[in-house]
Amino acid sequence: MLRSIIGTFTCENDRKKIRGTVVLMKKNVLDFTDLRSSFLDRVHELVGQGVSLQLVSAVHADPSNGLRGKVGKPAYLKGWITTITPLKAGESAFKVTFDHDEEIGQPGAFIIRNNHRSEFYLRTLTLEDVPGHGRIHFVCNSWVYPADKYDTDRVFFTNQTYLPSETPAPLRRYRERELVNLRGNGTGELKEWDRVYDYAYYNDLGNPDRDRKYARPVLGGSADYPYPRRGRTGRPPSETDPNTEGRLPLLMSLNIYVPRDERFGHIKMSDFLAYALKALVQFLLPEFEAVCDCTPNEFDSFQDVFHLYEGFKVPAGALLDKIKDNVPLEMLKELVRTDGEGLFKFPTPQVIKAEDKSAWRTDKEFAREMLAGVNPVVIRRLKEFPPESKLDPKFYGNQNSSITKERIENHLDGLTINQALEKKRLFILDHHDTLMPYLRRINTTSTKTYASRTVLFLKDDGTLKPLAIELSLPHPDGDKFGAVSKVYTPAEYGVEGSIWQLAKAYAAVNDSGHHQLLSHWLNTHAVIEPFVIATNRQLSVLHPINKLLHPHFRDTMNINALARQILINAGGVVESTVYPSKYAMEMSSVVYKNWAFIDQALPADLINRGMAEKDPDGPHGLRLVLDDYPYAVDGLEIWSAIESWVEDYCSFYYKTDEMVQKDSELQSWWKELREEGHGDKKDEPRWPKMQTVKELINTCTIIIWMASALHAAVNFGQYPYAGFLPNRPTISRRFMPEEGTPEYEELKSNPEKAFLKTITAQLQTLLGISLIEILSRHSSDEVYLGQRDTSKWTLDATPLQAFEKFGRKLADIEKKIIERNGDERFKNRVGPVNMPYTLLYPSSEGGLTGKGIPNSVSI
């Protein structure tokens, strides 16, 4: 206001002007409780201390400022006081007018200073009618805190793309300085306004200050426990162990540090995802305990489990009131009926929506889910019989399988074992070697389980049938004496049929743990985070590879930080609901020893598991051993679409291998990624060397695949398949009943009750399905593969056209998937439970859909 009056008297308004529009979201839109800051912001506006912007020249350098681009005079946002803020979270547009300065010429960046008391989310700046250049657009998408929170000015660049060597000279220092700011200095506890991306070990999972039983080993930085790096928070160490980082109180879980721009957006927050995770641990668990304490802690029959989806009564009074007070409304609408009956209700999982609610128990469905379920990335072709162990016999004795050909050869449709091997018709779900080294320790907890091998045969109709399940324990006299194993074969009736159902349950428990800890957490969430950190530290926002990868990192650091705080921590939800218990994360570290980046490519993974063979004439250069493998068939189409898009994009900016080699930011990024982000794997010989355009294309394709389609395949089917926990139990609480015991008699007289008393208990079931319901949901503001949150993410027409082609290709793939799901020849696509394989549909609406590929590991 004062500035406008002064301008009238200085003839300021007679000069040439560049008019612009700033789109932002005020903090008070997102936080209704921060009324004091909102009031002070208005006071600062009245006295001339508002939000200033200065244009930075892309063509003229200032010798007095280190040859950085010339900086124009400050211009201020207009109408902060008079612009009405929407009642719901939304954007506001503000006008800004710059003096046109010919010494500035073409703006390539702008400096913004926030002189208010509160932060705001800066979306865009658009300049109109810049002399000689027309419209210039800046995509910002960043939180801007008060200027006194920063040591240097906040700088934003146009949506132009430059390799480092092509950056206009006046902008180079700004580009370099911005990366320095994002790296930080490696010291001190980081605050919410810090924009620092740095690395740390997983030394924040344990809580020895609470009790020694909550101490956990540091993951990362050692040969014994290698691990990808996480984002550094800089919190001080715990009081009782200097190597363990101190933990935040549970109530402060949502305040765990991640760079502010990596935190969930306001819509996602209001969609309950973050708050529901917090509520799950803080409020629902005590309520479940209270309810379960009023009744026996067991399900007596499968009908008792079905009641969870029909609604069960929560005692009226304080318990129900507390849930209503503390669970976000969106979640409450799903869980608690509004008809006054106070029923707690879970959505019905797809796996039991079929007319035959027992179809999940069939051998055909048990086998089908290895190809089209929530963990279709483990099954492999059997190349030798009996199956062999890779465990060192010096330490573990003979761990080879005890399954004999006599047990299975009569079920191979007339083939011998050798013929079935030669015809590539034997497969295995092998959870033996991963589990055996930990099994003795795991079985000292409440878990009582086995290492398992499940051998399957490919029938003429393309489906698999289980032949045998081997359950193994460590030898009671010591590991060096090998395994003690029993083999179970299919049976339908009597106690033998009940024992076979239990054998499948033990195999499913192992597969559930492998899925949650390895296929899901380790191979997507954990391994992607170093890429997020390295990209922000080493690749400028002007860099083409930053622009390519940035959408695929959305929300990953935030969900991982929340996971460390309340899910994978000592005593957290995962330890409470998944069989390895306190050894869960330690086991994932041991498996990471064999992780290699190059093996994460879908074609490489399929070849390594023997599920595909190289074939130059085949689709995608491969031939699947098992034609009706929904995950692989759909996945290869998605993989190829990503690869083609990345090739079109990278080839536009990198015409020669030499350009890759001489890109200083790219080389620093790849070096830091290998030596810091995945530092425990830096000596892995098969890392791409990043010397050719082909290596760059393959690297970016793998990163995008892991963050998008791979994560979608192993995440969003959790509730549809495992929301009915008997189908995917996560814990086994007692061993297989032996003849002559009371447990065996119970199995004969009441097989359902004996089954349910063996697998996950009532309380853990409630907690587990609450968790996977949250994790299986899409936020309403989700951005899916082939989409961007703005159409103006780059000025370059060729990449924009290539991206549009990518989107059309994905739409075509989705149509093909729908057609395949309707083709009765492909029996593995729907199965006995009448549940089409939809996890690799590229698109979805929000909610619990069992389909859709978000761009990133965002939940």
PDB file of N, CA and C in Angstrom, residues 47-99:
ATOM      1  N   VAL A  47       3.193  -2.350   6.560  1.00  0.00           N
ATOM      2  CA  VAL A  47       4.376  -1.516   6.775  1.00  0.00           C
ATOM      3  C   VAL A  47       5.447  -1.770   5.717  1.00  0.00           C
ATOM      4  N   GLY A  48       5.046  -2.437   4.625  1.00  0.00           N
ATOM      5  CA  GLY A  48       5.967  -2.573   3.493  1.00  0.00           C
ATOM      6  C   GLY A  48       6.922  -3.736   3.580  1.00  0.00           C
ATOM      7  N   GLN A  49       6.661  -4.690   4.454  1.00  0.00           N
ATOM      8  CA  GLN A  49       7.552  -5.856   4.591  1.00  0.00           C
ATOM      9  C   GLN A  49       6.816  -7.097   4.103  1.00  0.00           C
ATOM     10  N   GLY A  50       6.672  -7.192   2.795  1.00  0.00           N
ATOM     11  CA  GLY A  50       5.927  -8.289   2.222  1.00  0.00           C
ATOM     12  C   GLY A  50       6.828  -9.305   1.556  1.00  0.00           C
ATOM     13  N   VAL A  51       6.398  -9.774   0.409  1.00  0.00           N
ATOM     14  CA  VAL A  51       7.133 -10.769  -0.371  1.00  0.00           C
ATOM     15  C   VAL A  51       7.716 -10.077  -1.593  1.00  0.00           C
ATOM     16  N   SER A  52       9.047 -10.101  -1.696  1.00  0.00           N
ATOM     17  CA  SER A  52       9.706  -9.422  -2.813  1.00  0.00           C
ATOM     18  C   SER A  52      10.279 -10.431  -3.790  1.00  0.00           C
ATOM     19  N   LEU A  53      10.303 -10.054  -5.078  1.00  0.00           N
ATOM     20  CA  LEU A  53      10.888 -10.861  -6.133  1.00  0.00           C
ATOM     21  C   LEU A  53      11.816  -9.993  -6.959  1.00  0.00           C
ATOM     22  N   GLN A  54      12.951 -10.567  -7.382  1.00  0.00           N
ATOM     23  CA  GLN A  54      13.899  -9.877  -8.249  1.00  0.00           C
ATOM     24  C   GLN A  54      14.271 -10.798  -9.404  1.00  0.00           C
ATOM     25  N   LEU A  55      14.180 -10.256 -10.606  1.00  0.00           N
ATOM     26  CA  LEU A  55      14.539 -11.035 -11.778  1.00  0.00           C
ATOM     27  C   LEU A  55      16.054 -11.119 -11.908  1.00  0.00           C
ATOM     28  N   VAL A  56      16.531 -12.255 -12.402  1.00  0.00           N
ATOM     29  CA  VAL A  56      17.958 -12.483 -12.601  1.00  0.00           C
ATOM     30  C   VAL A  56      18.201 -12.709 -14.086  1.00  0.00           C
ATOM     31  N   SER A  57      19.154 -11.987 -14.622  1.00  0.00           N
ATOM     32  CA  SER A  57      19.430 -12.066 -16.062  1.00  0.00           C
ATOM     33  C   SER A  57      20.084 -13.389 -16.445  1.00  0.00           C
ATOM     34  N   ALA A  58      19.651 -13.938 -17.585  1.00  0.00           N
ATOM     35  CA  ALA A  58      20.285 -15.120 -18.152  1.00  0.00           C
ATOM     36  C   ALA A  58      21.328 -14.754 -19.191  1.00  0.00           C
ATOM     37  N   VAL A  59      21.444 -13.443 -19.494  1.00  0.00           N
ATOM     38  CA  VAL A  59      22.338 -13.036 -20.603  1.00  0.00           C
ATOM     39  C   VAL A  59      23.386 -12.009 -20.206  1.00  0.00           C
ATOM     40  N   HIS A  60      23.174 -11.302 -19.131  1.00  0.00           N
ATOM     41  CA  HIS A  60      24.122 -10.259 -18.729  1.00  0.00           C
ATOM     42  C   HIS A  60      24.639 -10.530 -17.321  1.00  0.00           C
ATOM     43  N   ALA A  61      25.967 -10.608 -17.196  1.00  0.00           N
ATOM     44  CA  ALA A  61      26.595 -10.879 -15.902  1.00  0.00           C
ATOM     45  C   ALA A  61      26.952  -9.580 -15.197  1.00  0.00           C
ATOM     46  N   ASP A  62      27.064  -9.652 -13.894  1.00  0.00           N
ATOM     47  CA  ASP A  62      27.415  -8.502 -13.063  1.00  0.00           C
ATOM     48  C   ASP A  62      28.814  -8.715 -12.513  1.00  0.00           C
ATOM     49  N   PRO A  63      29.828  -7.996 -13.017  1.00  0.00           N
ATOM     50  CA  PRO A  63      31.207  -8.188 -12.540  1.00  0.00           C
ATOM     51  C   PRO A  63      31.351  -7.956 -11.038  1.00  0.00           C
ATOM     52  N   SER A  64      30.519  -7.110 -10.499  1.00  0.00           N
ATOM     53  CA  SER A  64      30.625  -6.810  -9.067  1.00  0.00           C
ATOM     54  C   SER A  64      29.995  -7.891  -8.197  1.00  0.00           C
ATOM     55  N   ASN A  65      29.358  -8.857  -8.838  1.00  0.00           N
ATOM     56  CA  ASN A  65      28.687  -9.927  -8.097  1.00  0.00           C
ATOM     57  C   ASN A  65      29.190 -11.283  -8.562  1.00  0.00           C
ATOM     58  N   GLY A  66      30.509 -11.384  -8.786  1.00  0.00           N
ATOM     59  CA  GLY A  66      31.111 -12.661  -9.157  1.00  0.00           C
ATOM     60  C   GLY A  66      30.664 -13.179 -10.509  1.00  0.00           C
ATOM     61  N   LEU A  67      30.315 -12.246 -11.411  1.00  0.00           N
ATOM     62  CA  LEU A  67      29.849 -12.608 -12.752  1.00  0.00           C
ATOM     63  C   LEU A  67      28.538 -13.396 -12.728  1.00  0.00           C
ATOM     64  N   ARG A  68      27.822 -13.288 -11.634  1.00  0.00           N
ATOM     65  CA  ARG A  68      26.472 -13.844 -11.625  1.00  0.00           C
ATOM     66  C   ARG A  68      25.561 -12.944 -12.461  1.00  0.00           C
ATOM     67  N   GLY A  69      24.423 -13.468 -12.856  1.00  0.00           N
ATOM     68  CA  GLY A  69      23.493 -12.682 -13.646  1.00  0.00           C
ATOM     69  C   GLY A  69      23.050 -11.428 -12.913  1.00  0.00           C
ATOM     70  N   LYS A  70      22.890 -10.348 -13.675  1.00  0.00           N
ATOM     71  CA  LYS A  70      22.442  -9.093 -13.084  1.00  0.00           C
ATOM     72  C   LYS A  70      21.084  -9.277 -12.407  1.00  0.00           C
ATOM     73  N   VAL A  71      20.914  -8.600 -11.292  1.00  0.00           N
ATOM     74  CA  VAL A  71      19.702  -8.727 -10.489  1.00  0.00           C
ATOM     75  C   VAL A  71      18.906  -7.437 -10.595  1.00  0.00           C
ATOM     76  N   GLY A  72      17.619  -7.567 -10.916  1.00  0.00           N
ATOM     77  CA  GLY A  72      16.759  -6.399 -11.046  1.00  0.00           C
ATOM     78  C   GLY A  72      16.300  -5.862  -9.708  1.00  0.00           C
ATOM     79  N   LYS A  73      15.539  -4.777  -9.770  1.00  0.00           N
ATOM     80  CA  LYS A  73      15.009  -4.161  -8.566  1.00  0.00           C
ATOM     81  C   LYS A  73      13.888  -5.024  -7.976  1.00  0.00           C
ATOM     82  N   PRO A  74      13.697  -4.957  -6.673  1.00  0.00           N
ATOM     83  CA  PRO A  74      12.626  -5.749  -6.052  1.00  0.00           C
ATOM     84  C   PRO A  74      11.242  -5.308  -6.531  1.00  0.00           C
ATOM     85  N   ALA A  75      10.395  -6.276  -6.730  1.00  0.00           N
ATOM     86  CA  ALA A  75       8.972  -6.046  -6.958  1.00  0.00           C
ATOM     87  C   ALA A  75       8.217  -6.844  -5.897  1.00  0.00           C
ATOM     88  N   TYR A  76       7.046  -6.339  -5.533  1.00  0.00           N
ATOM     89  CA  TYR A  76       6.342  -6.940  -4.395  1.00  0.00           C
ATOM     90  C   TYR A  76       4.988  -7.499  -4.823  1.00  0.00           C
ATOM     91  N   LEU A  77       4.624  -8.617  -4.175  1.00  0.00           N
ATOM     92  CA  LEU A  77       3.305  -9.177  -4.435  1.00  0.00           C
ATOM     93  C   LEU A  77       2.237  -8.168  -4.046  1.00  0.00           C
ATOM     94  N   LYS A  78       1.194  -8.079  -4.859  1.00  0.00           N
ATOM     95  CA  LYS A  78       0.099  -7.154  -4.593  1.00  0.00           C
ATOM     96  C   LYS A  78      -1.115  -7.917  -4.065  1.00  0.00           C
ATOM     97  N   GLY A  79      -1.785  -7.287  -3.132  1.00  0.00           N
ATOM     98  CA  GLY A  79      -3.073  -7.811  -2.710  1.00  0.00           C
ATOM     99  C   GLY A  79      -3.026  -8.916  -1.679  1.00  0.00           C
ATOM    100  N   TRP A  80      -1.913  -9.028  -0.945  1.00  0.00           N
ATOM    101  CA  TRP A  80      -1.847 -10.097   0.070  1.00  0.00           C
ATOM    102  C   TRP A  80      -2.991  -9.957   1.073  1.00  0.00           C
ATOM    103  N   ILE A  81      -3.272  -8.719   1.448  1.00  0.00           N
ATOM    104  CA  ILE A  81      -4.315  -8.488   2.449  1.00  0.00           C
ATOM    105  C   ILE A  81      -5.699  -8.679   1.849  1.00  0.00           C
ATOM    106  N   THR A  82      -5.886  -8.195   0.628  1.00  0.00           N
ATOM    107  CA  THR A  82      -7.232  -8.198   0.041  1.00  0.00           C
ATOM    108  C   THR A  82      -7.589  -9.495  -0.650  1.00  0.00           C
ATOM    109  N   THR A  83      -6.579 -10.324  -0.983  1.00  0.00           N
ATOM    110  CA  THR A  83      -6.878 -11.601  -1.631  1.00  0.00           C
ATOM    111  C   THR A  83      -7.534 -12.533  -0.627  1.00  0.00           C
ATOM    112  N   ILE A  84      -8.721 -12.977  -0.972  1.00  0.00           N
ATOM    113  CA  ILE A  84      -9.474 -13.847  -0.056  1.00  0.00           C
ATOM    114  C   ILE A  84      -8.933 -15.266  -0.161  1.00  0.00           C
ATOM    115  N   THR A  85      -8.558 -15.802   0.964  1.00  0.00           N
ATOM    116  CA  THR A  85      -8.038 -17.173   1.006  1.00  0.00           C
ATOM    117  C   THR A  85      -9.201 -18.160   0.973  1.00  0.00           C
ATOM    118  N   PRO A  86      -9.159 -19.169   0.131  1.00  0.00           N
ATOM    119  CA  PRO A  86     -10.254 -20.146   0.083  1.00  0.00           C
ATOM    120  C   PRO A  86     -10.440 -20.833   1.433  1.00  0.00           C
ATOM    121  N   LEU A  87     -11.662 -21.224   1.713  1.00  0.00           N
ATOM    122  CA  LEU A  87     -11.942 -21.919   2.960  1.00  0.00           C
ATOM    123  C   LEU A  87     -11.346 -23.316   2.967  1.00  0.00           C
ATOM    124  N   LYS A  88     -11.162 -23.927   1.793  1.00  0.00           N
ATOM    125  CA  LYS A  88     -10.486 -25.211   1.722  1.00  0.00           C
ATOM    126  C   LYS A  88      -9.113 -24.999   1.124  1.00  0.00           C
ATOM    127  N   ALA A  89      -8.244 -25.963   1.355  1.00  0.00           N
ATOM    128  CA  ALA A  89      -6.875 -25.833   0.878  1.00  0.00           C
ATOM    129  C   ALA A  89      -6.880 -25.606  -0.614  1.00  0.00           C
ATOM    130  N   GLY A  90      -6.243 -24.518  -1.051  1.00  0.00           N
ATOM    131  CA  GLY A  90      -6.227 -24.194  -2.473  1.00  0.00           C
ATOM    132  C   GLY A  90      -5.242 -23.100  -2.762  1.00  0.00           C
ATOM    133  N   GLU A  91      -5.170 -22.734  -4.031  1.00  0.00           N
ATOM    134  CA  GLU A  91      -4.177 -21.786  -4.491  1.00  0.00           C
ATOM    135  C   GLU A  91      -4.782 -20.386  -4.595  1.00  0.00           C
ATOM    136  N   SER A  92      -3.936 -19.409  -4.420  1.00  0.00           N
ATOM    137  CA  SER A  92      -4.314 -18.016  -4.628  1.00  0.00           C
ATOM    138  C   SER A  92      -3.348 -17.402  -5.633  1.00  0.00           C
ATOM    139  N   ALA A  93      -3.865 -16.520  -6.475  1.00  0.00           N
ATOM    140  CA  ALA A  93      -3.039 -15.851  -7.480  1.00  0.00           C
ATOM    141  C   ALA A  93      -2.810 -14.405  -7.060  1.00  0.00           C
ATOM    142  N   PHE A  94      -1.563 -13.968  -7.167  1.00  0.00           N
ATOM    143  CA  PHE A  94      -1.187 -12.605  -6.800  1.00  0.00           C
ATOM    144  C   PHE A  94      -0.482 -11.948  -7.987  1.00  0.00           C
ATOM    145  N   LYS A  95      -0.752 -10.691  -8.175  1.00  0.00           N
ATOM    146  CA  LYS A  95      -0.099  -9.945  -9.241  1.00  0.00           C
ATOM    147  C   LYS A  95       1.224  -9.369  -8.736  1.00  0.00           C
ATOM    148  N   VAL A  96       2.165  -9.245  -9.662  1.00  0.00           N
ATOM    149  CA  VAL A  96       3.447  -8.617  -9.361  1.00  0.00           C
ATOM    150  C   VAL A  96       3.889  -7.872 -10.616  1.00  0.00           C
ATOM    151  N   THR A  97       4.464  -6.691 -10.441  1.00  0.00           N
ATOM    152  CA  THR A  97       4.877  -5.870 -11.577  1.00  0.00           C
ATOM    153  C   THR A  97       6.343  -5.496 -11.421  1.00  0.00           C
ATOM    154  N   PHE A  98       7.146  -5.868 -12.426  1.00  0.00           N
ATOM    155  CA  PHE A  98       8.579  -5.575 -12.428  1.00  0.00           C
ATOM    156  C   PHE A  98       8.858  -4.409 -13.363  1.00  0.00           C
ATOM    157  N   ASP A  99       9.837  -3.594 -12.995  1.00  0.00           N
ATOM    158  CA  ASP A  99      10.370  -2.603 -13.942  1.00  0.00           C
ATOM    159  C   ASP A  99      11.146  -3.339 -15.024  1.00  0.00           C
TER     160      ASP A  99
END
